[in-house]
Amino acid sequence: GRVVGVLTERDVLKRVVDEGRNPDKTLVKEVMSKPPITINPDADLEDAIELMFKHKIKKLPVVENGKLVGLVTFTDLVRAQPALIRAIKRFMEVYEVPKSLSKVVKYYVV
């Protein structure tokens, strides 16, 4: 049960579709992002947002004692925590924002 990587839609598009791999013969471990960027459940939400911006990710596994205990998504944070808007805007000024993340921000924040 420990987290060794994360497989996202972007991983599949870049490492399977773009490279012309056969999905039936491609193993998850060959195309997943590793090592995974994770966060502890005791971290604050601003830390989660900063990690997402810094690493250009939209999903953040929550790991405690080496085991997956949850998953935080950028959309969930923005939708559920309007008070985080200032932090989001601040991180957008510091980090380069991928188009997909920018769309979520514009939809929910701006």
PDB file of C-alpha atoms in Angstrom:
ATOM      1  CA  GLY A   1       0.000   0.000   0.000  1.00  0.00           C
ATOM      2  CA  ARG A   2       2.580   2.754  -0.375  1.00  0.00           C
ATOM      3  CA  VAL A   3       2.340   5.318  -3.153  1.00  0.00           C
ATOM      4  CA  VAL A   4       5.063   4.781  -5.781  1.00  0.00           C
ATOM      5  CA  GLY A   5       3.685   6.965  -8.564  1.00  0.00           C
ATOM      6  CA  VAL A   6       0.675   8.724 -10.015  1.00  0.00           C
ATOM      7  CA  LEU A   7      -0.935   8.045 -13.379  1.00  0.00           C
ATOM      8  CA  THR A   8      -2.787  11.007 -14.855  1.00  0.00           C
ATOM      9  CA  GLU A   9      -4.546  11.752 -18.100  1.00  0.00           C
ATOM     10  CA  ARG A  10      -1.539  13.866 -19.052  1.00  0.00           C
ATOM     11  CA  ASP A  11       0.797  10.884 -18.474  1.00  0.00           C
ATOM     12  CA  VAL A  12      -1.316   8.703 -20.753  1.00  0.00           C
ATOM     13  CA  LEU A  13      -1.479  11.352 -23.478  1.00  0.00           C
ATOM     14  CA  LYS A  14       2.256  12.139 -23.363  1.00  0.00           C
ATOM     15  CA  ARG A  15       3.711   8.697 -22.745  1.00  0.00           C
ATOM     16  CA  VAL A  16       1.247   6.407 -24.477  1.00  0.00           C
ATOM     17  CA  VAL A  17      -0.654   8.282 -27.186  1.00  0.00           C
ATOM     18  CA  ASP A  18       2.089  10.719 -28.278  1.00  0.00           C
ATOM     19  CA  GLU A  19       4.743   7.984 -28.249  1.00  0.00           C
ATOM     20  CA  GLY A  20       2.510   5.548 -30.141  1.00  0.00           C
ATOM     21  CA  ARG A  21       2.634   2.862 -27.442  1.00  0.00           C
ATOM     22  CA  ASN A  22       0.181  -0.015 -27.426  1.00  0.00           C
ATOM     23  CA  PRO A  23      -2.010   0.470 -24.306  1.00  0.00           C
ATOM     24  CA  ASP A  24      -2.563  -3.298 -24.081  1.00  0.00           C
ATOM     25  CA  LYS A  25       1.180  -3.867 -23.685  1.00  0.00           C
ATOM     26  CA  THR A  26       2.105  -0.793 -21.643  1.00  0.00           C
ATOM     27  CA  LEU A  27       2.453  -1.178 -17.883  1.00  0.00           C
ATOM     28  CA  VAL A  28       1.349   1.561 -15.506  1.00  0.00           C
ATOM     29  CA  LYS A  29       4.839   1.685 -13.963  1.00  0.00           C
ATOM     30  CA  GLU A  30       6.287   2.514 -17.401  1.00  0.00           C
ATOM     31  CA  VAL A  31       4.251   5.684 -17.859  1.00  0.00           C
ATOM     32  CA  MET A  32       3.296   6.953 -14.397  1.00  0.00           C
ATOM     33  CA  SER A  33       4.846  10.070 -12.890  1.00  0.00           C
ATOM     34  CA  LYS A  34       7.384   9.173 -10.233  1.00  0.00           C
ATOM     35  CA  PRO A  35       8.349   9.850  -7.588  1.00  0.00           C
ATOM     36  CA  PRO A  36       4.903  11.126  -6.633  1.00  0.00           C
ATOM     37  CA  ILE A  37       4.475  14.576  -5.148  1.00  0.00           C
ATOM     38  CA  THR A  38       2.478  13.994  -1.952  1.00  0.00           C
ATOM     39  CA  ILE A  39       1.279  15.881   1.085  1.00  0.00           C
ATOM     40  CA  ASN A  40       0.644  14.940   4.714  1.00  0.00           C
ATOM     41  CA  PRO A  41      -2.934  15.240   6.031  1.00  0.00           C
ATOM     42  CA  ASP A  42      -1.709  17.655   8.714  1.00  0.00           C
ATOM     43  CA  ALA A  43      -0.422  20.177   6.126  1.00  0.00           C
ATOM     44  CA  ASP A  44      -2.467  23.295   5.589  1.00  0.00           C
ATOM     45  CA  LEU A  45      -4.410  23.956   2.398  1.00  0.00           C
ATOM     46  CA  GLU A  46      -2.109  26.779   1.332  1.00  0.00           C
ATOM     47  CA  ASP A  47       0.802  24.304   1.326  1.00  0.00           C
ATOM     48  CA  ALA A  48      -1.242  21.992  -0.906  1.00  0.00           C
ATOM     49  CA  ILE A  49      -1.962  24.799  -3.356  1.00  0.00           C
ATOM     50  CA  GLU A  50       1.687  25.848  -3.432  1.00  0.00           C
ATOM     51  CA  LEU A  51       2.807  22.272  -4.180  1.00  0.00           C
ATOM     52  CA  MET A  52       0.284  22.077  -7.009  1.00  0.00           C
ATOM     53  CA  PHE A  53       1.495  25.323  -8.561  1.00  0.00           C
ATOM     54  CA  LYS A  54       5.170  24.564  -8.011  1.00  0.00           C
ATOM     55  CA  HIS A  55       4.952  21.118  -9.621  1.00  0.00           C
ATOM     56  CA  LYS A  56       2.213  21.979 -12.164  1.00  0.00           C
ATOM     57  CA  ILE A  57      -0.125  19.263 -10.956  1.00  0.00           C
ATOM     58  CA  LYS A  58      -3.878  19.218 -10.365  1.00  0.00           C
ATOM     59  CA  LYS A  59      -4.059  16.172  -8.101  1.00  0.00           C
ATOM     60  CA  LEU A  60      -2.136  15.661  -4.881  1.00  0.00           C
ATOM     61  CA  PRO A  61      -2.103  12.308  -3.054  1.00  0.00           C
ATOM     62  CA  VAL A  62      -2.451  12.627   0.721  1.00  0.00           C
ATOM     63  CA  VAL A  63      -0.066  10.189   2.407  1.00  0.00           C
ATOM     64  CA  GLU A  64       0.275   9.300   6.079  1.00  0.00           C
ATOM     65  CA  ASN A  65       2.875   6.826   7.348  1.00  0.00           C
ATOM     66  CA  GLY A  66       3.620   5.834   3.763  1.00  0.00           C
ATOM     67  CA  LYS A  67      -0.006   4.948   2.957  1.00  0.00           C
ATOM     68  CA  LEU A  68      -2.464   6.735   0.701  1.00  0.00           C
ATOM     69  CA  VAL A  69      -5.271   8.213   2.810  1.00  0.00           C
ATOM     70  CA  GLY A  70      -6.815  10.628   0.325  1.00  0.00           C
ATOM     71  CA  LEU A  71      -6.514  12.754  -2.772  1.00  0.00           C
ATOM     72  CA  VAL A  72      -6.777  16.534  -2.992  1.00  0.00           C
ATOM     73  CA  THR A  73      -7.653  18.056  -6.347  1.00  0.00           C
ATOM     74  CA  PHE A  74      -7.158  21.654  -7.327  1.00  0.00           C
ATOM     75  CA  THR A  75     -10.789  21.903  -8.410  1.00  0.00           C
ATOM     76  CA  ASP A  76     -11.967  20.643  -5.015  1.00  0.00           C
ATOM     77  CA  LEU A  77      -9.833  23.214  -3.204  1.00  0.00           C
ATOM     78  CA  VAL A  78     -11.027  26.104  -5.330  1.00  0.00           C
ATOM     79  CA  ARG A  79     -14.667  25.070  -5.198  1.00  0.00           C
ATOM     80  CA  ALA A  80     -14.740  24.364  -1.465  1.00  0.00           C
ATOM     81  CA  GLN A  81     -12.442  27.074  -0.146  1.00  0.00           C
ATOM     82  CA  PRO A  82     -13.213  30.550  -1.497  1.00  0.00           C
ATOM     83  CA  ALA A  83     -10.980  31.954   1.252  1.00  0.00           C
ATOM     84  CA  LEU A  84      -7.975  30.501  -0.586  1.00  0.00           C
ATOM     85  CA  ILE A  85      -8.452  32.822  -3.569  1.00  0.00           C
ATOM     86  CA  ARG A  86      -5.778  35.263  -2.350  1.00  0.00           C
ATOM     87  CA  ALA A  87      -3.236  32.449  -1.996  1.00  0.00           C
ATOM     88  CA  ILE A  88      -4.118  31.098  -5.432  1.00  0.00           C
ATOM     89  CA  LYS A  89      -3.694  34.508  -7.050  1.00  0.00           C
ATOM     90  CA  ARG A  90      -0.383  34.999  -5.230  1.00  0.00           C
ATOM     91  CA  PHE A  91       0.981  31.647  -6.430  1.00  0.00           C
ATOM     92  CA  MET A  92      -0.193  32.401  -9.976  1.00  0.00           C
ATOM     93  CA  GLU A  93       2.109  35.426  -9.921  1.00  0.00           C
ATOM     94  CA  VAL A  94       5.084  33.349  -8.731  1.00  0.00           C
ATOM     95  CA  TYR A  95       4.720  30.105 -10.697  1.00  0.00           C
ATOM     96  CA  GLU A  96       4.118  29.473 -14.383  1.00  0.00           C
ATOM     97  CA  VAL A  97       0.588  28.136 -14.665  1.00  0.00           C
ATOM     98  CA  PRO A  98      -0.294  25.370 -17.163  1.00  0.00           C
ATOM     99  CA  LYS A  99      -3.316  26.097 -19.376  1.00  0.00           C
ATOM    100  CA  SER A 100      -5.432  23.396 -17.757  1.00  0.00           C
ATOM    101  CA  LEU A 101      -4.827  24.827 -14.276  1.00  0.00           C
ATOM    102  CA  SER A 102      -5.418  28.348 -15.537  1.00  0.00           C
ATOM    103  CA  LYS A 103      -8.824  27.315 -16.929  1.00  0.00           C
ATOM    104  CA  VAL A 104      -9.884  25.956 -13.545  1.00  0.00           C
ATOM    105  CA  VAL A 105      -8.715  29.128 -11.809  1.00  0.00           C
ATOM    106  CA  LYS A 106     -10.528  31.393 -14.269  1.00  0.00           C
ATOM    107  CA  TYR A 107     -13.723  29.367 -13.998  1.00  0.00           C
ATOM    108  CA  TYR A 108     -13.845  29.326 -10.200  1.00  0.00           C
ATOM    109  CA  VAL A 109     -11.723  32.264  -9.078  1.00  0.00           C
ATOM    110  CA  VAL A 110     -11.528  35.121 -11.529  1.00  0.00           C
TER     111      VAL A 110
END
